[in-house]
PDB file of C-alpha atoms in Angstrom:
ATOM      1  CA  UNK A 142       0.824 -19.136   2.663  1.00 81.00           C
ATOM      2  CA  UNK A 143       0.347 -15.971   1.808  1.00 95.00           C
ATOM      3  CA  UNK A 144       3.844 -14.412   0.056  1.00 96.00           C
ATOM      4  CA  UNK A 145       4.738 -11.134   1.849  1.00 97.00           C
ATOM      5  CA  UNK A 146       4.853  -8.326   0.601  1.00 98.00           C
ATOM      6  CA  UNK A 147       7.083  -4.974   1.017  1.00 98.00           C
ATOM      7  CA  UNK A 148       6.153  -1.803  -0.605  1.00 98.00           C
ATOM      8  CA  UNK A 149       8.296   1.717  -0.617  1.00 98.00           C
ATOM      9  CA  UNK A 150       6.396   4.737  -0.877  1.00 98.00           C
ATOM     10  CA  UNK A 151       8.382   7.311  -1.540  1.00 98.00           C
ATOM     11  CA  UNK A 152       5.868  10.275  -1.834  1.00 97.00           C
ATOM     12  CA  UNK A 153       7.042  13.493  -3.250  1.00 98.00           C
ATOM     13  CA  UNK A 154      10.988  12.472  -2.954  1.00 98.00           C
ATOM     14  CA  UNK A 155      14.045  10.494  -4.540  1.00 97.00           C
ATOM     15  CA  UNK A 156      15.534  11.424  -8.129  1.00 98.00           C
ATOM     16  CA  UNK A 157      16.323   9.375 -11.163  1.00 98.00           C
ATOM     17  CA  UNK A 158      19.688   9.183  -9.484  1.00 98.00           C
ATOM     18  CA  UNK A 159      18.160   7.121  -6.653  1.00 98.00           C
ATOM     19  CA  UNK A 160      16.172   5.162  -8.742  1.00 97.00           C
ATOM     20  CA  UNK A 161      19.345   4.017 -11.002  1.00 96.00           C
ATOM     21  CA  UNK A 162      20.765   3.005  -7.457  1.00 96.00           C
ATOM     22  CA  UNK A 163      18.282   0.888  -6.199  1.00 96.00           C
ATOM     23  CA  UNK A 164      17.552  -1.116 -10.129  1.00 95.00           C
ATOM     24  CA  UNK A 165      21.549  -2.018  -9.147  1.00 93.00           C
ATOM     25  CA  UNK A 166      21.370  -2.544  -5.334  1.00 93.00           C
ATOM     26  CA  UNK A 167      18.611  -5.131  -5.857  1.00 92.00           C
ATOM     27  CA  UNK A 168      19.826  -7.220  -9.111  1.00 86.00           C
ATOM     28  CA  UNK A 169      17.703 -10.657  -9.160  1.00 74.00           C
ATOM     29  CA  UNK A 170      21.159 -12.363  -8.244  1.00 72.00           C
ATOM     30  CA  UNK A 171      20.944 -10.442  -4.467  1.00 83.00           C
ATOM     31  CA  UNK A 172      16.998  -9.689  -4.099  1.00 82.00           C
ATOM     32  CA  UNK A 173      15.665 -11.143  -1.224  1.00 88.00           C
ATOM     33  CA  UNK A 174      13.710 -13.923  -1.997  1.00 90.00           C
ATOM     34  CA  UNK A 175      10.315 -15.066  -1.591  1.00 94.00           C
ATOM     35  CA  UNK A 176       9.133 -11.774  -0.947  1.00 96.00           C
ATOM     36  CA  UNK A 177       7.121  -9.358  -3.359  1.00 97.00           C
ATOM     37  CA  UNK A 178       9.387  -5.967  -3.339  1.00 97.00           C
ATOM     38  CA  UNK A 179       7.398  -2.598  -4.733  1.00 98.00           C
ATOM     39  CA  UNK A 180       9.156   0.618  -5.473  1.00 98.00           C
ATOM     40  CA  UNK A 181       6.166   3.229  -5.506  1.00 98.00           C
ATOM     41  CA  UNK A 182       7.898   6.871  -7.271  1.00 98.00           C
ATOM     42  CA  UNK A 183       6.437  10.277  -8.248  1.00 98.00           C
ATOM     43  CA  UNK A 184       4.920  10.000 -11.098  1.00 98.00           C
ATOM     44  CA  UNK A 185       8.050  11.745 -13.327  1.00 97.00           C
ATOM     45  CA  UNK A 186       9.984   8.713 -12.515  1.00 98.00           C
ATOM     46  CA  UNK A 187       8.081   5.884 -13.702  1.00 98.00           C
ATOM     47  CA  UNK A 188       9.242   5.647 -16.868  1.00 97.00           C
ATOM     48  CA  UNK A 189      13.472   5.750 -15.203  1.00 98.00           C
ATOM     49  CA  UNK A 190      12.114   2.749 -12.877  1.00 98.00           C
ATOM     50  CA  UNK A 191      10.469   0.745 -15.488  1.00 97.00           C
ATOM     51  CA  UNK A 192      14.065   1.215 -17.115  1.00 97.00           C
ATOM     52  CA  UNK A 193      16.064   0.591 -14.295  1.00 97.00           C
ATOM     53  CA  UNK A 194      14.029  -2.258 -12.750  1.00 96.00           C
ATOM     54  CA  UNK A 195      14.234  -4.358 -15.331  1.00 94.00           C
ATOM     55  CA  UNK A 196      15.476  -7.616 -14.348  1.00 90.00           C
ATOM     56  CA  UNK A 197      15.759  -7.422 -10.780  1.00 93.00           C
ATOM     57  CA  UNK A 198      13.727  -8.488  -7.356  1.00 88.00           C
ATOM     58  CA  UNK A 199      11.798  -4.836  -7.743  1.00 96.00           C
ATOM     59  CA  UNK A 200       8.256  -4.299  -9.259  1.00 97.00           C
ATOM     60  CA  UNK A 201       6.665  -0.573 -10.002  1.00 98.00           C
ATOM     61  CA  UNK A 202       3.889   0.773  -8.085  1.00 98.00           C
ATOM     62  CA  UNK A 203       2.373   3.996  -8.553  1.00 98.00           C
ATOM     63  CA  UNK A 204       1.031   6.740  -5.876  1.00 98.00           C
ATOM     64  CA  UNK A 205      -2.557   7.282  -6.674  1.00 98.00           C
ATOM     65  CA  UNK A 206      -4.862   6.994 -10.295  1.00 98.00           C
ATOM     66  CA  UNK A 207      -7.410   8.796 -11.740  1.00 97.00           C
ATOM     67  CA  UNK A 208     -10.507   6.714 -11.978  1.00 97.00           C
ATOM     68  CA  UNK A 209     -11.568   7.935 -15.517  1.00 96.00           C
ATOM     69  CA  UNK A 210      -9.677   6.630 -18.413  1.00 94.00           C
ATOM     70  CA  UNK A 211      -9.176   9.630 -20.354  1.00 96.00           C
ATOM     71  CA  UNK A 212     -10.962  13.346 -20.875  1.00 96.00           C
ATOM     72  CA  UNK A 213      -9.815  16.762 -19.810  1.00 97.00           C
ATOM     73  CA  UNK A 214      -8.461  16.442 -16.774  1.00 96.00           C
ATOM     74  CA  UNK A 215      -5.403  18.401 -16.668  1.00 96.00           C
ATOM     75  CA  UNK A 216      -2.758  17.401 -14.228  1.00 95.00           C
ATOM     76  CA  UNK A 217      -4.244  13.510 -13.918  1.00 96.00           C
ATOM     77  CA  UNK A 218      -2.819  10.152 -14.504  1.00 98.00           C
ATOM     78  CA  UNK A 219      -5.207   7.241 -15.520  1.00 98.00           C
ATOM     79  CA  UNK A 220      -4.827   3.587 -15.179  1.00 98.00           C
ATOM     80  CA  UNK A 221      -4.571   2.803 -18.223  1.00 97.00           C
ATOM     81  CA  UNK A 222      -1.456   5.582 -18.870  1.00 98.00           C
ATOM     82  CA  UNK A 223      -0.243   3.686 -15.399  1.00 98.00           C
ATOM     83  CA  UNK A 224      -0.163   0.439 -17.323  1.00 97.00           C
ATOM     84  CA  UNK A 225       1.975   1.089 -20.358  1.00 96.00           C
ATOM     85  CA  UNK A 226       4.503   1.783 -17.705  1.00 96.00           C
ATOM     86  CA  UNK A 227       4.736  -1.559 -16.815  1.00 96.00           C
ATOM     87  CA  UNK A 228       2.983  -0.279 -13.117  1.00 98.00           C
ATOM     88  CA  UNK A 229       1.703  -3.356 -11.257  1.00 98.00           C
ATOM     89  CA  UNK A 230       0.433  -1.691  -7.989  1.00 98.00           C
ATOM     90  CA  UNK A 231      -0.952   1.414  -7.275  1.00 98.00           C
ATOM     91  CA  UNK A 232      -2.066   3.121  -3.555  1.00 98.00           C
ATOM     92  CA  UNK A 233      -5.902   4.135  -3.370  1.00 98.00           C
ATOM     93  CA  UNK A 234      -6.735   5.894  -0.361  1.00 97.00           C
ATOM     94  CA  UNK A 235      -3.561   6.939   1.635  1.00 96.00           C
ATOM     95  CA  UNK A 236      -3.605   9.328   4.791  1.00 93.00           C
ATOM     96  CA  UNK A 237      -2.423  12.048   2.744  1.00 93.00           C
ATOM     97  CA  UNK A 238      -5.074  11.853  -0.185  1.00 95.00           C
ATOM     98  CA  UNK A 239      -7.984  11.631   2.221  1.00 94.00           C
ATOM     99  CA  UNK A 240      -6.660  14.549   4.105  1.00 92.00           C
ATOM    100  CA  UNK A 241      -4.849  17.176   1.783  1.00 93.00           C
ATOM    101  CA  UNK A 242      -6.781  16.468  -1.111  1.00 95.00           C
ATOM    102  CA  UNK A 243     -10.428  15.301   0.890  1.00 95.00           C
ATOM    103  CA  UNK A 244     -11.170  12.392  -1.494  1.00 96.00           C
ATOM    104  CA  UNK A 245     -13.701  10.326   0.096  1.00 96.00           C
ATOM    105  CA  UNK A 246     -14.831   7.043   0.196  1.00 95.00           C
ATOM    106  CA  UNK A 247     -16.646   7.466  -2.512  1.00 97.00           C
ATOM    107  CA  UNK A 248     -13.499   8.951  -4.714  1.00 97.00           C
ATOM    108  CA  UNK A 249     -11.245   6.055  -3.175  1.00 98.00           C
ATOM    109  CA  UNK A 250     -13.839   3.418  -4.077  1.00 98.00           C
ATOM    110  CA  UNK A 251     -13.907   4.782  -7.802  1.00 98.00           C
ATOM    111  CA  UNK A 252     -10.129   4.572  -7.994  1.00 98.00           C
ATOM    112  CA  UNK A 253      -9.909   0.785  -6.437  1.00 98.00           C
ATOM    113  CA  UNK A 254     -12.234   0.042  -9.605  1.00 98.00           C
ATOM    114  CA  UNK A 255     -10.233   1.871 -12.173  1.00 98.00           C
ATOM    115  CA  UNK A 256      -6.981   0.073 -10.992  1.00 98.00           C
ATOM    116  CA  UNK A 257      -9.075  -3.650 -11.059  1.00 98.00           C
ATOM    117  CA  UNK A 258     -10.820  -2.417 -14.469  1.00 98.00           C
ATOM    118  CA  UNK A 259      -6.267  -2.575 -15.643  1.00 98.00           C
ATOM    119  CA  UNK A 260      -5.271  -5.693 -13.980  1.00 98.00           C
ATOM    120  CA  UNK A 261      -3.284  -2.484 -11.557  1.00 98.00           C
ATOM    121  CA  UNK A 262      -3.244  -4.525  -7.822  1.00 98.00           C
ATOM    122  CA  UNK A 263      -4.855  -2.153  -5.506  1.00 98.00           C
ATOM    123  CA  UNK A 264      -3.235  -1.429  -1.816  1.00 98.00           C
ATOM    124  CA  UNK A 265      -5.920   0.124  -0.177  1.00 98.00           C
ATOM    125  CA  UNK A 266      -4.617   2.570   2.587  1.00 98.00           C
ATOM    126  CA  UNK A 267      -7.151   2.461   6.074  1.00 97.00           C
ATOM    127  CA  UNK A 268      -6.257   4.010   8.854  1.00 96.00           C
ATOM    128  CA  UNK A 269      -7.391   6.599  12.235  1.00 95.00           C
ATOM    129  CA  UNK A 270      -6.143   9.479  13.469  1.00 90.00           C
ATOM    130  CA  UNK A 271      -5.189   9.723  17.089  1.00 86.00           C
ATOM    131  CA  UNK A 272      -8.004  11.513  18.147  1.00 89.00           C
ATOM    132  CA  UNK A 273     -10.266   8.476  16.906  1.00 92.00           C
ATOM    133  CA  UNK A 274      -7.825   5.963  18.281  1.00 89.00           C
ATOM    134  CA  UNK A 275      -7.979   7.593  22.105  1.00 88.00           C
ATOM    135  CA  UNK A 276     -11.850   7.828  21.701  1.00 93.00           C
ATOM    136  CA  UNK A 277     -11.682   4.236  21.094  1.00 93.00           C
ATOM    137  CA  UNK A 278     -12.675   4.512  17.858  1.00 95.00           C
ATOM    138  CA  UNK A 279      -9.587   2.308  16.288  1.00 95.00           C
ATOM    139  CA  UNK A 280     -11.924  -0.536  14.715  1.00 96.00           C
ATOM    140  CA  UNK A 281     -15.102   0.980  14.195  1.00 97.00           C
ATOM    141  CA  UNK A 282     -13.313   3.668  11.198  1.00 96.00           C
ATOM    142  CA  UNK A 283     -10.596   1.007  10.091  1.00 97.00           C
ATOM    143  CA  UNK A 284     -13.627  -1.278   9.188  1.00 97.00           C
ATOM    144  CA  UNK A 285     -16.016   1.842   8.036  1.00 97.00           C
ATOM    145  CA  UNK A 286     -13.244   2.195   5.438  1.00 97.00           C
ATOM    146  CA  UNK A 287     -12.480  -1.222   4.541  1.00 97.00           C
ATOM    147  CA  UNK A 288     -16.158  -1.743   4.328  1.00 96.00           C
ATOM    148  CA  UNK A 289     -17.231   0.812   2.001  1.00 96.00           C
ATOM    149  CA  UNK A 290     -15.000  -0.615  -0.368  1.00 96.00           C
ATOM    150  CA  UNK A 291     -14.849  -4.704   0.036  1.00 95.00           C
ATOM    151  CA  UNK A 292     -18.626  -4.975   0.370  1.00 94.00           C
ATOM    152  CA  UNK A 293     -19.116  -3.395  -2.845  1.00 95.00           C
ATOM    153  CA  UNK A 294     -16.989  -5.915  -5.233  1.00 96.00           C
ATOM    154  CA  UNK A 295     -17.549  -8.919  -6.390  1.00 94.00           C
ATOM    155  CA  UNK A 296     -15.605 -11.978  -4.949  1.00 92.00           C
ATOM    156  CA  UNK A 297     -13.295 -12.252  -7.982  1.00 94.00           C
ATOM    157  CA  UNK A 298     -12.210  -8.228  -7.164  1.00 96.00           C
ATOM    158  CA  UNK A 299     -11.797  -8.566  -3.648  1.00 95.00           C
ATOM    159  CA  UNK A 300      -8.929 -11.634  -4.055  1.00 94.00           C
ATOM    160  CA  UNK A 301      -7.197  -8.852  -5.835  1.00 97.00           C
ATOM    161  CA  UNK A 302      -7.069  -6.474  -3.413  1.00 98.00           C
ATOM    162  CA  UNK A 303      -4.533  -5.491  -1.056  1.00 98.00           C
ATOM    163  CA  UNK A 304      -4.838  -3.575   2.203  1.00 98.00           C
ATOM    164  CA  UNK A 305      -2.456  -1.354   4.318  1.00 98.00           C
ATOM    165  CA  UNK A 306      -3.244  -0.394   7.539  1.00 97.00           C
ATOM    166  CA  UNK A 307      -1.743   3.189   8.314  1.00 93.00           C
ATOM    167  CA  UNK A 308      -2.695   4.846  11.851  1.00 92.00           C
ATOM    168  CA  UNK A 309      -2.411   8.738  10.467  1.00 89.00           C
ATOM    169  CA  UNK A 310      -0.573   9.389  14.458  1.00 84.00           C
ATOM    170  CA  UNK A 311       2.232   6.899  13.367  1.00 79.00           C
ATOM    171  CA  UNK A 312       2.992   8.090   9.905  1.00 74.00           C
ATOM    172  CA  UNK A 313       5.689  10.656   9.704  1.00 69.00           C
ATOM    173  CA  UNK A 314       6.121  11.232  13.300  1.00 69.00           C
ATOM    174  CA  UNK A 315       8.738   8.874  14.656  1.00 68.00           C
ATOM    175  CA  UNK A 316       5.935   7.101  16.583  1.00 71.00           C
ATOM    176  CA  UNK A 317       4.763   3.189  15.760  1.00 71.00           C
ATOM    177  CA  UNK A 318       1.888   1.131  16.664  1.00 82.00           C
ATOM    178  CA  UNK A 319       3.478  -1.753  18.945  1.00 90.00           C
ATOM    179  CA  UNK A 320       3.197  -4.472  17.122  1.00 93.00           C
ATOM    180  CA  UNK A 321       0.516  -5.968  19.612  1.00 94.00           C
ATOM    181  CA  UNK A 322      -1.922  -2.695  18.939  1.00 92.00           C
ATOM    182  CA  UNK A 323      -0.780  -3.403  14.869  1.00 94.00           C
ATOM    183  CA  UNK A 324      -1.811  -7.451  14.834  1.00 96.00           C
ATOM    184  CA  UNK A 325      -5.441  -6.200  16.927  1.00 96.00           C
ATOM    185  CA  UNK A 326      -6.437  -4.202  13.996  1.00 96.00           C
ATOM    186  CA  UNK A 327      -5.172  -6.784  11.338  1.00 96.00           C
ATOM    187  CA  UNK A 328      -6.981  -9.771  13.116  1.00 97.00           C
ATOM    188  CA  UNK A 329      -9.897  -7.335  12.703  1.00 97.00           C
ATOM    189  CA  UNK A 330      -9.739  -6.823   9.061  1.00 97.00           C
ATOM    190  CA  UNK A 331      -9.277 -10.512   8.399  1.00 97.00           C
ATOM    191  CA  UNK A 332     -11.931 -11.532  10.605  1.00 96.00           C
ATOM    192  CA  UNK A 333     -14.559  -8.973   9.203  1.00 95.00           C
ATOM    193  CA  UNK A 334     -13.397 -10.197   5.365  1.00 94.00           C
ATOM    194  CA  UNK A 335     -14.202 -13.658   6.746  1.00 94.00           C
ATOM    195  CA  UNK A 336     -17.424 -12.032   6.843  1.00 90.00           C
ATOM    196  CA  UNK A 337     -17.774 -12.412   3.141  1.00 84.00           C
ATOM    197  CA  UNK A 338     -15.568 -15.463   2.674  1.00 89.00           C
ATOM    198  CA  UNK A 339     -13.207 -17.629   4.811  1.00 91.00           C
ATOM    199  CA  UNK A 340     -11.020 -18.448   1.653  1.00 90.00           C
ATOM    200  CA  UNK A 341     -10.601 -14.802   0.550  1.00 89.00           C
ATOM    201  CA  UNK A 342      -9.210 -13.827   4.499  1.00 93.00           C
ATOM    202  CA  UNK A 343      -7.119 -16.812   4.306  1.00 95.00           C
ATOM    203  CA  UNK A 344      -4.930 -15.634   1.739  1.00 95.00           C
ATOM    204  CA  UNK A 345      -5.860 -11.328   2.248  1.00 96.00           C
ATOM    205  CA  UNK A 346      -2.353  -9.670   2.250  1.00 98.00           C
ATOM    206  CA  UNK A 347      -2.129  -7.102   4.834  1.00 98.00           C
ATOM    207  CA  UNK A 348       0.538  -4.796   5.348  1.00 98.00           C
ATOM    208  CA  UNK A 349       1.551  -2.657   8.083  1.00 95.00           C
ATOM    209  CA  UNK A 350       1.829   1.149   7.099  1.00 92.00           C
ATOM    210  CA  UNK A 351       3.313   3.322  10.384  1.00 83.00           C
ATOM    211  CA  UNK A 352       6.415   4.022  10.388  1.00 83.00           C
ATOM    212  CA  UNK A 353       8.091   0.869   9.808  1.00 92.00           C
ATOM    213  CA  UNK A 354      11.874   0.575   9.876  1.00 94.00           C
ATOM    214  CA  UNK A 355      15.181  -1.975  10.001  1.00 95.00           C
ATOM    215  CA  UNK A 356      15.017  -1.867  13.570  1.00 94.00           C
ATOM    216  CA  UNK A 357      11.099  -2.443  14.501  1.00 94.00           C
ATOM    217  CA  UNK A 358      10.453  -4.589  10.900  1.00 96.00           C
ATOM    218  CA  UNK A 359      11.509  -7.941  12.426  1.00 96.00           C
ATOM    219  CA  UNK A 360       8.992  -7.607  15.287  1.00 96.00           C
ATOM    220  CA  UNK A 361       6.296  -6.214  13.248  1.00 95.00           C
ATOM    221  CA  UNK A 362       6.312  -8.914  10.707  1.00 96.00           C
ATOM    222  CA  UNK A 363       6.423 -11.237  13.062  1.00 96.00           C
ATOM    223  CA  UNK A 364       2.958 -10.880  13.772  1.00 97.00           C
ATOM    224  CA  UNK A 365       0.382 -14.042  12.454  1.00 97.00           C
ATOM    225  CA  UNK A 366      -2.042 -10.919  10.244  1.00 97.00           C
ATOM    226  CA  UNK A 367       0.953  -8.820   9.492  1.00 97.00           C
ATOM    227  CA  UNK A 368       2.053  -9.900   6.206  1.00 98.00           C
ATOM    228  CA  UNK A 369       4.523  -6.997   4.793  1.00 98.00           C
ATOM    229  CA  UNK A 370       4.713  -3.031   5.196  1.00 98.00           C
ATOM    230  CA  UNK A 371       3.724   0.367   3.221  1.00 97.00           C
ATOM    231  CA  UNK A 372       7.149   1.715   4.182  1.00 97.00           C
ATOM    232  CA  UNK A 373       7.472   5.710   4.080  1.00 94.00           C
ATOM    233  CA  UNK A 374      11.121   7.589   4.955  1.00 93.00           C
ATOM    234  CA  UNK A 375      12.950   4.267   5.016  1.00 95.00           C
ATOM    235  CA  UNK A 376      11.713   3.107   2.131  1.00 97.00           C
ATOM    236  CA  UNK A 377      14.516   6.044   0.454  1.00 98.00           C
ATOM    237  CA  UNK A 378      17.136   4.288   2.164  1.00 97.00           C
ATOM    238  CA  UNK A 379      18.735   1.242   0.846  1.00 96.00           C
ATOM    239  CA  UNK A 380      20.403  -0.217   2.953  1.00 96.00           C
ATOM    240  CA  UNK A 381      17.801   0.196   5.071  1.00 97.00           C
ATOM    241  CA  UNK A 382      14.727  -1.058   2.731  1.00 97.00           C
ATOM    242  CA  UNK A 383      16.962  -3.525   1.842  1.00 96.00           C
ATOM    243  CA  UNK A 384      17.094  -5.110   5.724  1.00 96.00           C
ATOM    244  CA  UNK A 385      13.419  -4.404   6.025  1.00 97.00           C
ATOM    245  CA  UNK A 386      12.895  -6.871   2.752  1.00 96.00           C
ATOM    246  CA  UNK A 387      15.284  -9.676   4.508  1.00 95.00           C
ATOM    247  CA  UNK A 388      13.245  -8.985   7.500  1.00 95.00           C
ATOM    248  CA  UNK A 389      10.134 -10.546   5.505  1.00 94.00           C
ATOM    249  CA  UNK A 390      11.725 -13.483   3.763  1.00 83.00           C
TER     250      UNK A 390
END
């Protein structure tokens, strides 16, 4: 059985006060059981989150990392630094990083390797634009993004990767892929992985990352190949995020 994973990506939002509220709301006594729950705040809040989440059911994630361990890279953060703040997960290849900061597939691969090198679980984000979906290229685009990374990893490395499918046209727009649309893509990703290793395909955790919220989470998470969610705006609302986590349990 694959343990469900719900990750809340706060993007450039949040506050220390909100961090503390989440730490109190998700105490070990009340956190949904049988679900891995991750909060991914901006870098300045990592230490506050590390302290606030201690003894709770929450793990800590980061939104990106530099593939180089140290050096003259003003404004950048390395995997080694993240590890010192008890970061367990890191996003790589989020659509906003691909689009706004022109991160290439090669750069995303380098970041993923850097995460693996310090034992941080990378969440590889993949997905198509509206134009690509309308052109019938969804699976071509998604499997190209997946394959650029997974085909170049060693078998033991592949087992450590989580993949989040985030249709770009459904992020921050209020539009959501139907459960059937999301399942179709997830099944395609899992089938692709089976080409490397059937065991890997069965254990690989796949998250849906396109405007998941409290009202649609249960239906999406009921799909056989959706193992969790990469949640955006709803992850900033404690009650909504808690409800999503309960839906995954």
